[in-house]
Amino acid sequence: MEPELPPTVCLDGAEIRRQREAKKLTQLYVAKVVGVTTDTISRWENNRYPSVKRENAIRLAEALEASVENILRREPEETAAEAPRHKEKARFPFSPWQVFGLGALLLVLAAGALFFRKGEVPQAGVLAERFLPQYAAPGSLIPVRVRLETEDQVKGFILREHFPAGWKLIEANPPASSLDNEAGTVRWIVKPGEERPLIVYLLKVSSGAEIDLDAEFRGEVVANPNGSSAPAQVEGMSLLRTAPYLWADLNGDSVVDDSEMLQASDTVDEMKGVHLDWKLLESIWDAGSYSWVQKKQRFVPVKPPLPESSP
């Protein structure tokens, strides 16, 4: 019987990776069982998402065939040698004047820390992580996903995304609350009580986008968990390369192999509500490769030449 867990728990990424590799399980298999993407499993293993919801931790333990306790981060335990010391009567070594001086020094240090941290972004109570393809060809459509995790005290929030100038948001799920395609800014309002673990949108790359340049994305989340409305930055991927490769082609070799097709399938599933061209993906996968027609700015399936038979 698993112990009662709090709403959120801290994962031990190294232990998760160790158990998965020891049982010869792939990240794709674990992701399918848990109901998340392989990107999320990778970030759990690298402690990019150290705090997760209790339900996800339980499903992760089931996928690894392990106890939940074994995949949670443990606090340093008190050693047996240190324990008896707490029972001894404490002796106070400082005079009242020394205590007063120490207190004044701590106040000065605290004030200085606040001054130098003025530019830091406070925690908004919402963790947002963006997922981008590796490449984007001029005139093509690319999927963008923003995964969200919220703390219990968050009653609602605003997600704001900034995409490259000249690119156009074509579709989004849920529909955008505010959109300025000319400025490359889109916003969503997530109302109190609304479950919104994922926001997705489809972008059309500018037809004049220059090849072999990095396109930048930025984003902020504005929440109000403790009376503060300061924004927190969207984490995850912020750059992609403009290149003549399909969004599902992760290594830019003009081939969508079986592994890439599986990951593309996960992405398409998560992009429900927007229209990605799955038939084109299937035809490219079936053909074996593809090429980018620059004049028409479109991808076409290409069957590789058959090997020459020996005489």
Tab-separated table of N, CA and C in Angstrom, residues 160-284:
chain	number	residue	atom	x	y	z
A	160	ARG	N	1.216	34.620	-22.067
A	160	ARG	CA	1.542	35.517	-23.186
A	160	ARG	C	2.732	34.938	-23.931
A	161	GLU	N	2.579	34.793	-25.260
A	161	GLU	CA	3.644	34.267	-26.105
A	161	GLU	C	4.029	35.302	-27.157
A	162	HIS	N	5.358	35.369	-27.432
A	162	HIS	CA	5.892	36.249	-28.471
A	162	HIS	C	6.612	35.376	-29.506
A	163	PHE	N	6.150	35.440	-30.760
A	163	PHE	CA	6.774	34.653	-31.820
A	163	PHE	C	7.416	35.591	-32.837
A	164	PRO	N	8.239	35.061	-33.756
A	164	PRO	CA	8.998	35.936	-34.661
A	164	PRO	C	8.117	36.846	-35.512
A	165	ALA	N	8.599	38.047	-35.738
A	165	ALA	CA	7.875	39.016	-36.569
A	165	ALA	C	7.725	38.479	-37.988
A	166	GLY	N	6.567	38.680	-38.571
A	166	GLY	CA	6.306	38.197	-39.922
A	166	GLY	C	5.667	36.823	-39.962
A	167	TRP	N	5.706	36.082	-38.850
A	167	TRP	CA	5.052	34.789	-38.761
A	167	TRP	C	3.599	35.007	-38.357
A	168	LYS	N	2.720	34.063	-38.678
A	168	LYS	CA	1.296	34.237	-38.421
A	168	LYS	C	0.742	33.052	-37.629
A	169	LEU	N	-0.006	33.371	-36.578
A	169	LEU	CA	-0.719	32.321	-35.858
A	169	LEU	C	-1.978	31.986	-36.648
A	170	ILE	N	-2.105	30.708	-37.051
A	170	ILE	CA	-3.214	30.278	-37.898
A	170	ILE	C	-4.364	29.718	-37.065
A	171	GLU	N	-4.026	28.846	-36.104
A	171	GLU	CA	-5.024	28.217	-35.245
A	171	GLU	C	-4.437	28.036	-33.852
A	172	ALA	N	-5.330	27.927	-32.865
A	172	ALA	CA	-4.879	27.678	-31.495
A	172	ALA	C	-5.966	26.919	-30.757
A	173	ASN	N	-5.558	26.110	-29.803
A	173	ASN	CA	-6.476	25.405	-28.925
A	173	ASN	C	-5.974	25.503	-27.489
A	174	PRO	N	-6.713	26.231	-26.636
A	174	PRO	CA	-7.976	26.920	-26.901
A	174	PRO	C	-7.739	28.146	-27.779
A	175	PRO	N	-8.794	28.699	-28.357
A	175	PRO	CA	-8.624	29.916	-29.160
A	175	PRO	C	-7.980	31.035	-28.347
A	176	ALA	N	-7.170	31.837	-28.994
A	176	ALA	CA	-6.481	32.920	-28.298
A	176	ALA	C	-7.489	33.946	-27.776
A	177	SER	N	-7.210	34.470	-26.584
A	177	SER	CA	-8.038	35.544	-26.026
A	177	SER	C	-7.700	36.876	-26.672
A	178	SER	N	-6.450	37.013	-27.134
A	178	SER	CA	-5.995	38.252	-27.768
A	178	SER	C	-4.873	37.893	-28.724
A	179	LEU	N	-4.911	38.460	-29.932
A	179	LEU	CA	-3.897	38.125	-30.942
A	179	LEU	C	-3.517	39.360	-31.729
A	180	ASP	N	-2.210	39.593	-31.853
A	180	ASP	CA	-1.661	40.650	-32.706
A	180	ASP	C	-0.602	40.006	-33.588
A	181	ASN	N	-1.005	39.564	-34.780
A	181	ASN	CA	-0.086	38.864	-35.667
A	181	ASN	C	1.021	39.776	-36.183
A	182	GLU	N	0.736	41.060	-36.321
A	182	GLU	CA	1.760	41.975	-36.812
A	182	GLU	C	2.903	42.117	-35.812
A	183	ALA	N	2.556	42.194	-34.527
A	183	ALA	CA	3.580	42.318	-33.488
A	183	ALA	C	4.116	40.963	-33.056
A	184	GLY	N	3.428	39.864	-33.422
A	184	GLY	CA	3.865	38.531	-33.004
A	184	GLY	C	3.591	38.279	-31.539
A	185	THR	N	2.408	38.656	-31.066
A	185	THR	CA	2.040	38.483	-29.663
A	185	THR	C	0.660	37.854	-29.557
A	186	VAL	N	0.536	36.863	-28.697
A	186	VAL	CA	-0.747	36.201	-28.468
A	186	VAL	C	-0.907	35.964	-26.974
A	187	ARG	N	-2.172	36.052	-26.499
A	187	ARG	CA	-2.435	35.858	-25.076
A	187	ARG	C	-3.636	34.937	-24.878
A	188	TRP	N	-3.561	34.164	-23.803
A	188	TRP	CA	-4.674	33.335	-23.369
A	188	TRP	C	-5.000	33.660	-21.915
A	189	ILE	N	-6.264	33.776	-21.592
A	189	ILE	CA	-6.711	33.911	-20.203
A	189	ILE	C	-7.252	32.562	-19.748
A	190	VAL	N	-6.652	31.996	-18.712
A	190	VAL	CA	-7.148	30.757	-18.110
A	190	VAL	C	-7.902	31.149	-16.852
A	191	LYS	N	-9.199	30.933	-16.841
A	191	LYS	CA	-10.055	31.405	-15.765
A	191	LYS	C	-9.946	30.512	-14.531
A	192	PRO	N	-10.306	31.040	-13.355
A	192	PRO	CA	-10.277	30.238	-12.119
A	192	PRO	C	-11.104	28.970	-12.266
A	193	GLY	N	-10.532	27.854	-11.817
A	193	GLY	CA	-11.215	26.572	-11.879
A	193	GLY	C	-11.122	25.857	-13.210
A	194	GLU	N	-10.532	26.489	-14.210
A	194	GLU	CA	-10.412	25.875	-15.534
A	194	GLU	C	-9.151	25.030	-15.613
A	195	GLU	N	-9.317	23.760	-15.928
A	195	GLU	CA	-8.178	22.848	-16.082
A	195	GLU	C	-7.565	23.072	-17.461
A	196	ARG	N	-6.306	23.471	-17.498
A	196	ARG	CA	-5.669	23.751	-18.776
A	196	ARG	C	-4.218	23.282	-18.731
A	197	PRO	N	-3.975	21.956	-18.895
A	197	PRO	CA	-2.596	21.456	-18.823
A	197	PRO	C	-1.775	21.736	-20.078
A	198	LEU	N	-2.435	22.104	-21.189
A	198	LEU	CA	-1.706	22.268	-22.444
A	198	LEU	C	-2.383	23.340	-23.294
A	199	ILE	N	-1.574	24.231	-23.853
A	199	ILE	CA	-2.040	25.203	-24.837
A	199	ILE	C	-1.201	25.001	-26.097
A	200	VAL	N	-1.866	24.874	-27.233
A	200	VAL	CA	-1.153	24.597	-28.490
A	200	VAL	C	-1.560	25.619	-29.547
A	201	TYR	N	-0.626	25.884	-30.449
A	201	TYR	CA	-0.974	26.761	-31.560
A	201	TYR	C	-0.143	26.413	-32.789
A	202	LEU	N	-0.688	26.792	-33.951
A	202	LEU	CA	-0.082	26.488	-35.243
A	202	LEU	C	0.375	27.792	-35.878
A	203	LEU	N	1.664	27.840	-36.251
A	203	LEU	CA	2.246	29.047	-36.843
A	203	LEU	C	2.588	28.822	-38.310
A	204	LYS	N	2.351	29.853	-39.110
A	204	LYS	CA	2.822	29.839	-40.498
A	204	LYS	C	4.088	30.688	-40.555
A	205	VAL	N	5.182	30.042	-40.953
A	205	VAL	CA	6.474	30.720	-41.023
A	205	VAL	C	6.445	31.741	-42.149
A	206	SER	N	7.068	32.877	-41.934
A	206	SER	CA	7.120	33.917	-42.961
A	206	SER	C	7.738	33.350	-44.241
A	207	SER	N	7.112	33.638	-45.373
A	207	SER	CA	7.645	33.154	-46.655
A	207	SER	C	8.988	33.791	-46.982
A	208	GLY	N	9.274	34.924	-46.337
A	208	GLY	CA	10.551	35.584	-46.565
A	208	GLY	C	11.596	35.281	-45.515
A	209	ALA	N	11.328	34.302	-44.646
A	209	ALA	CA	12.281	33.964	-43.592
A	209	ALA	C	13.607	33.498	-44.199
A	210	GLU	N	14.689	34.031	-43.694
A	210	GLU	CA	16.010	33.695	-44.228
A	210	GLU	C	16.480	32.346	-43.693
A	211	ILE	N	17.042	31.541	-44.583
A	211	ILE	CA	17.508	30.205	-44.216
A	211	ILE	C	18.740	30.286	-43.311
A	212	ASP	N	18.849	29.293	-42.428
A	212	ASP	CA	19.999	29.122	-41.524
A	212	ASP	C	20.143	30.257	-40.506
A	213	LEU	N	19.003	30.740	-40.014
A	213	LEU	CA	19.004	31.686	-38.912
A	213	LEU	C	18.156	31.125	-37.773
A	214	ASP	N	18.448	31.548	-36.556
A	214	ASP	CA	17.677	31.101	-35.401
A	214	ASP	C	16.509	32.048	-35.164
A	215	ALA	N	15.310	31.493	-35.067
A	215	ALA	CA	14.115	32.269	-34.745
A	215	ALA	C	13.859	32.141	-33.243
A	216	GLU	N	13.531	33.268	-32.606
A	216	GLU	CA	13.412	33.297	-31.147
A	216	GLU	C	11.959	33.428	-30.705
A	217	PHE	N	11.646	32.687	-29.631
A	217	PHE	CA	10.345	32.758	-28.975
A	217	PHE	C	10.552	33.221	-27.533
A	218	ARG	N	9.591	33.975	-27.009
A	218	ARG	CA	9.595	34.371	-25.602
A	218	ARG	C	8.179	34.241	-25.066
A	219	GLY	N	8.065	34.168	-23.750
A	219	GLY	CA	6.738	34.080	-23.166
A	219	GLY	C	6.761	34.349	-21.683
A	220	GLU	N	5.602	34.752	-21.145
A	220	GLU	CA	5.465	35.019	-19.715
A	220	GLU	C	4.119	34.481	-19.235
A	221	VAL	N	4.102	34.141	-17.952
A	221	VAL	CA	2.860	33.764	-17.279
A	221	VAL	C	2.615	34.781	-16.175
A	222	VAL	N	1.409	35.335	-16.141
A	222	VAL	CA	1.028	36.272	-15.090
A	222	VAL	C	-0.053	35.612	-14.250
A	223	ALA	N	0.262	35.352	-12.989
A	223	ALA	CA	-0.696	34.768	-12.056
A	223	ALA	C	-0.755	35.656	-10.822
A	224	ASN	N	-1.655	35.331	-9.928
A	224	ASN	CA	-1.818	36.157	-8.737
A	224	ASN	C	-2.064	35.282	-7.515
A	225	PRO	N	-1.080	34.401	-7.181
A	225	PRO	CA	-1.307	33.486	-6.063
A	225	PRO	C	-1.209	34.148	-4.700
A	226	ASN	N	-0.384	35.188	-4.567
A	226	ASN	CA	-0.150	35.788	-3.259
A	226	ASN	C	-0.247	37.309	-3.305
A	227	GLY	N	-1.134	37.818	-4.136
A	227	GLY	CA	-1.283	39.261	-4.210
A	227	GLY	C	-0.280	39.930	-5.112
A	228	SER	N	0.539	39.168	-5.834
A	228	SER	CA	1.546	39.739	-6.734
A	228	SER	C	1.230	39.329	-8.157
A	229	SER	N	1.354	40.255	-9.098
A	229	SER	CA	1.045	39.938	-10.487
A	229	SER	C	2.288	39.994	-11.367
A	230	ALA	N	3.485	39.898	-10.774
A	230	ALA	CA	4.723	39.925	-11.551
A	230	ALA	C	4.808	38.667	-12.413
A	231	PRO	N	5.290	38.774	-13.657
A	231	PRO	CA	5.297	37.620	-14.563
A	231	PRO	C	6.463	36.673	-14.291
A	232	ALA	N	6.275	35.408	-14.674
A	232	ALA	CA	7.343	34.408	-14.668
A	232	ALA	C	7.579	33.979	-16.108
A	233	GLN	N	8.833	33.751	-16.477
A	233	GLN	CA	9.177	33.410	-17.848
A	233	GLN	C	8.720	31.992	-18.203
A	234	VAL	N	8.305	31.807	-19.445
A	234	VAL	CA	8.024	30.476	-19.965
A	234	VAL	C	9.356	29.767	-20.183
A	235	GLU	N	9.483	28.560	-19.664
A	235	GLU	CA	10.722	27.802	-19.801
A	235	GLU	C	10.683	26.946	-21.074
A	236	GLY	N	11.680	26.083	-21.205
A	236	GLY	CA	11.723	25.173	-22.344
A	236	GLY	C	12.451	25.746	-23.540
A	237	MET	N	12.047	25.321	-24.735
A	237	MET	CA	12.737	25.704	-25.961
A	237	MET	C	12.362	27.127	-26.358
A	238	SER	N	13.365	27.897	-26.790
A	238	SER	CA	13.114	29.272	-27.202
A	238	SER	C	13.668	29.570	-28.594
A	239	LEU	N	14.409	28.637	-29.183
A	239	LEU	CA	15.003	28.855	-30.504
A	239	LEU	C	14.714	27.679	-31.428
A	240	LEU	N	14.494	27.978	-32.689
A	240	LEU	CA	14.475	26.943	-33.724
A	240	LEU	C	15.169	27.493	-34.958
A	241	ARG	N	15.596	26.596	-35.802
A	241	ARG	CA	16.394	26.975	-36.965
A	241	ARG	C	15.524	27.035	-38.212
A	242	THR	N	15.604	28.134	-38.952
A	242	THR	CA	14.917	28.178	-40.245
A	242	THR	C	15.772	27.404	-41.247
A	243	ALA	N	15.201	26.338	-41.778
A	243	ALA	CA	15.936	25.446	-42.675
A	243	ALA	C	14.926	24.671	-43.509
A	244	PRO	N	15.326	24.120	-44.652
A	244	PRO	CA	14.387	23.438	-45.552
A	244	PRO	C	14.065	22.014	-45.093
A	245	TYR	N	13.655	21.870	-43.832
A	245	TYR	CA	13.327	20.560	-43.272
A	245	TYR	C	11.942	20.577	-42.659
A	246	LEU	N	11.264	19.462	-42.757
A	246	LEU	CA	9.930	19.303	-42.184
A	246	LEU	C	10.003	19.343	-40.657
A	247	TRP	N	8.950	19.846	-40.007
A	247	TRP	CA	8.969	19.988	-38.540
A	247	TRP	C	9.160	18.657	-37.824
A	248	ALA	N	8.726	17.555	-38.438
A	248	ALA	CA	8.844	16.239	-37.806
A	248	ALA	C	10.223	15.615	-37.995
A	249	ASP	N	11.044	16.198	-38.838
A	249	ASP	CA	12.400	15.692	-39.111
A	249	ASP	C	13.344	16.260	-38.042
A	250	LEU	N	13.627	15.469	-37.025
A	250	LEU	CA	14.358	15.976	-35.867
A	250	LEU	C	15.838	16.200	-36.127
A	251	ASN	N	16.428	15.437	-37.038
A	251	ASN	CA	17.866	15.575	-37.269
A	251	ASN	C	18.210	16.199	-38.617
A	252	GLY	N	17.208	16.648	-39.361
A	252	GLY	CA	17.467	17.372	-40.600
A	252	GLY	C	18.158	16.547	-41.667
A	253	ASP	N	17.719	15.289	-41.844
A	253	ASP	CA	18.333	14.449	-42.882
A	253	ASP	C	17.380	14.184	-44.043
A	254	SER	N	16.273	14.953	-44.118
A	254	SER	CA	15.267	14.817	-45.174
A	254	SER	C	14.596	13.450	-45.169
A	255	VAL	N	14.571	12.826	-43.992
A	255	VAL	CA	13.894	11.538	-43.803
A	255	VAL	C	13.121	11.606	-42.484
A	256	VAL	N	11.887	11.103	-42.508
A	256	VAL	CA	11.125	10.940	-41.272
A	256	VAL	C	11.112	9.443	-40.971
A	257	ASP	N	12.005	9.006	-40.070
A	257	ASP	CA	12.116	7.573	-39.780
A	257	ASP	C	11.043	7.144	-38.781
A	258	ASP	N	11.067	5.857	-38.401
A	258	ASP	CA	10.012	5.309	-37.534
A	258	ASP	C	9.973	6.015	-36.183
A	259	SER	N	11.132	6.259	-35.597
A	259	SER	CA	11.182	6.923	-34.292
A	259	SER	C	10.624	8.341	-34.374
A	260	GLU	N	11.011	9.065	-35.414
A	260	GLU	CA	10.504	10.426	-35.596
A	260	GLU	C	9.005	10.424	-35.873
A	261	MET	N	8.537	9.388	-36.578
A	261	MET	CA	7.110	9.304	-36.875
A	261	MET	C	6.318	9.063	-35.595
A	262	LEU	N	6.850	8.271	-34.681
A	262	LEU	CA	6.169	8.037	-33.407
A	262	LEU	C	6.073	9.320	-32.599
A	263	GLN	N	7.153	10.081	-32.566
A	263	GLN	CA	7.113	11.341	-31.839
A	263	GLN	C	6.186	12.341	-32.524
A	264	ALA	N	6.163	12.324	-33.852
A	264	ALA	CA	5.237	13.200	-34.578
A	264	ALA	C	3.795	12.823	-34.268
A	265	SER	N	3.538	11.524	-34.119
A	265	SER	CA	2.194	11.063	-33.773
A	265	SER	C	1.775	11.607	-32.412
A	266	ASP	N	2.698	11.593	-31.442
A	266	ASP	CA	2.405	12.166	-30.124
A	266	ASP	C	2.077	13.646	-30.239
A	267	THR	N	2.866	14.350	-31.050
A	267	THR	CA	2.638	15.788	-31.213
A	267	THR	C	1.275	16.056	-31.843
A	268	VAL	N	0.930	15.297	-32.873
A	268	VAL	CA	-0.364	15.481	-33.544
A	268	VAL	C	-1.510	15.219	-32.565
A	269	ASP	N	-1.360	14.192	-31.732
A	269	ASP	CA	-2.389	13.898	-30.721
A	269	ASP	C	-2.579	15.076	-29.774
A	270	GLU	N	-1.464	15.702	-29.385
A	270	GLU	CA	-1.551	16.828	-28.460
A	270	GLU	C	-2.049	18.099	-29.140
A	271	MET	N	-1.943	18.149	-30.456
A	271	MET	CA	-2.356	19.342	-31.199
A	271	MET	C	-3.817	19.269	-31.632
A	272	LYS	N	-4.626	18.554	-30.889
A	272	LYS	CA	-6.050	18.473	-31.224
A	272	LYS	C	-6.674	19.860	-31.188
A	273	GLY	N	-7.518	20.118	-32.173
A	273	GLY	CA	-8.125	21.439	-32.261
A	273	GLY	C	-7.469	22.311	-33.310
A	274	VAL	N	-6.287	21.896	-33.801
A	274	VAL	CA	-5.643	22.587	-34.922
A	274	VAL	C	-5.377	21.547	-36.008
A	275	HIS	N	-5.134	22.002	-37.201
A	275	HIS	CA	-5.082	21.094	-38.346
A	275	HIS	C	-3.654	20.935	-38.876
A	276	LEU	N	-2.973	19.918	-38.378
A	276	LEU	CA	-1.678	19.532	-38.938
A	276	LEU	C	-1.919	18.544	-40.074
A	277	ASP	N	-1.100	18.602	-41.097
A	277	ASP	CA	-1.290	17.753	-42.278
A	277	ASP	C	-0.709	16.361	-42.014
A	278	TRP	N	-1.520	15.503	-41.413
A	278	TRP	CA	-1.067	14.143	-41.097
A	278	TRP	C	-0.897	13.310	-42.365
A	279	LYS	N	-1.742	13.549	-43.374
A	279	LYS	CA	-1.633	12.779	-44.614
A	279	LYS	C	-0.288	13.025	-45.292
A	280	LEU	N	0.189	14.274	-45.251
A	280	LEU	CA	1.501	14.568	-45.831
A	280	LEU	C	2.588	13.822	-45.074
A	281	LEU	N	2.493	13.797	-43.755
A	281	LEU	CA	3.474	13.063	-42.954
A	281	LEU	C	3.494	11.584	-43.334
A	282	GLU	N	2.306	10.994	-43.448
A	282	GLU	CA	2.220	9.573	-43.796
A	282	GLU	C	2.803	9.304	-45.182
A	283	SER	N	2.525	10.181	-46.123
A	283	SER	CA	3.044	9.960	-47.474
A	283	SER	C	4.564	10.092	-47.505
A	284	ILE	N	5.121	11.020	-46.732
A	284	ILE	CA	6.578	11.182	-46.671
A	284	ILE	C	7.215	9.991	-45.982
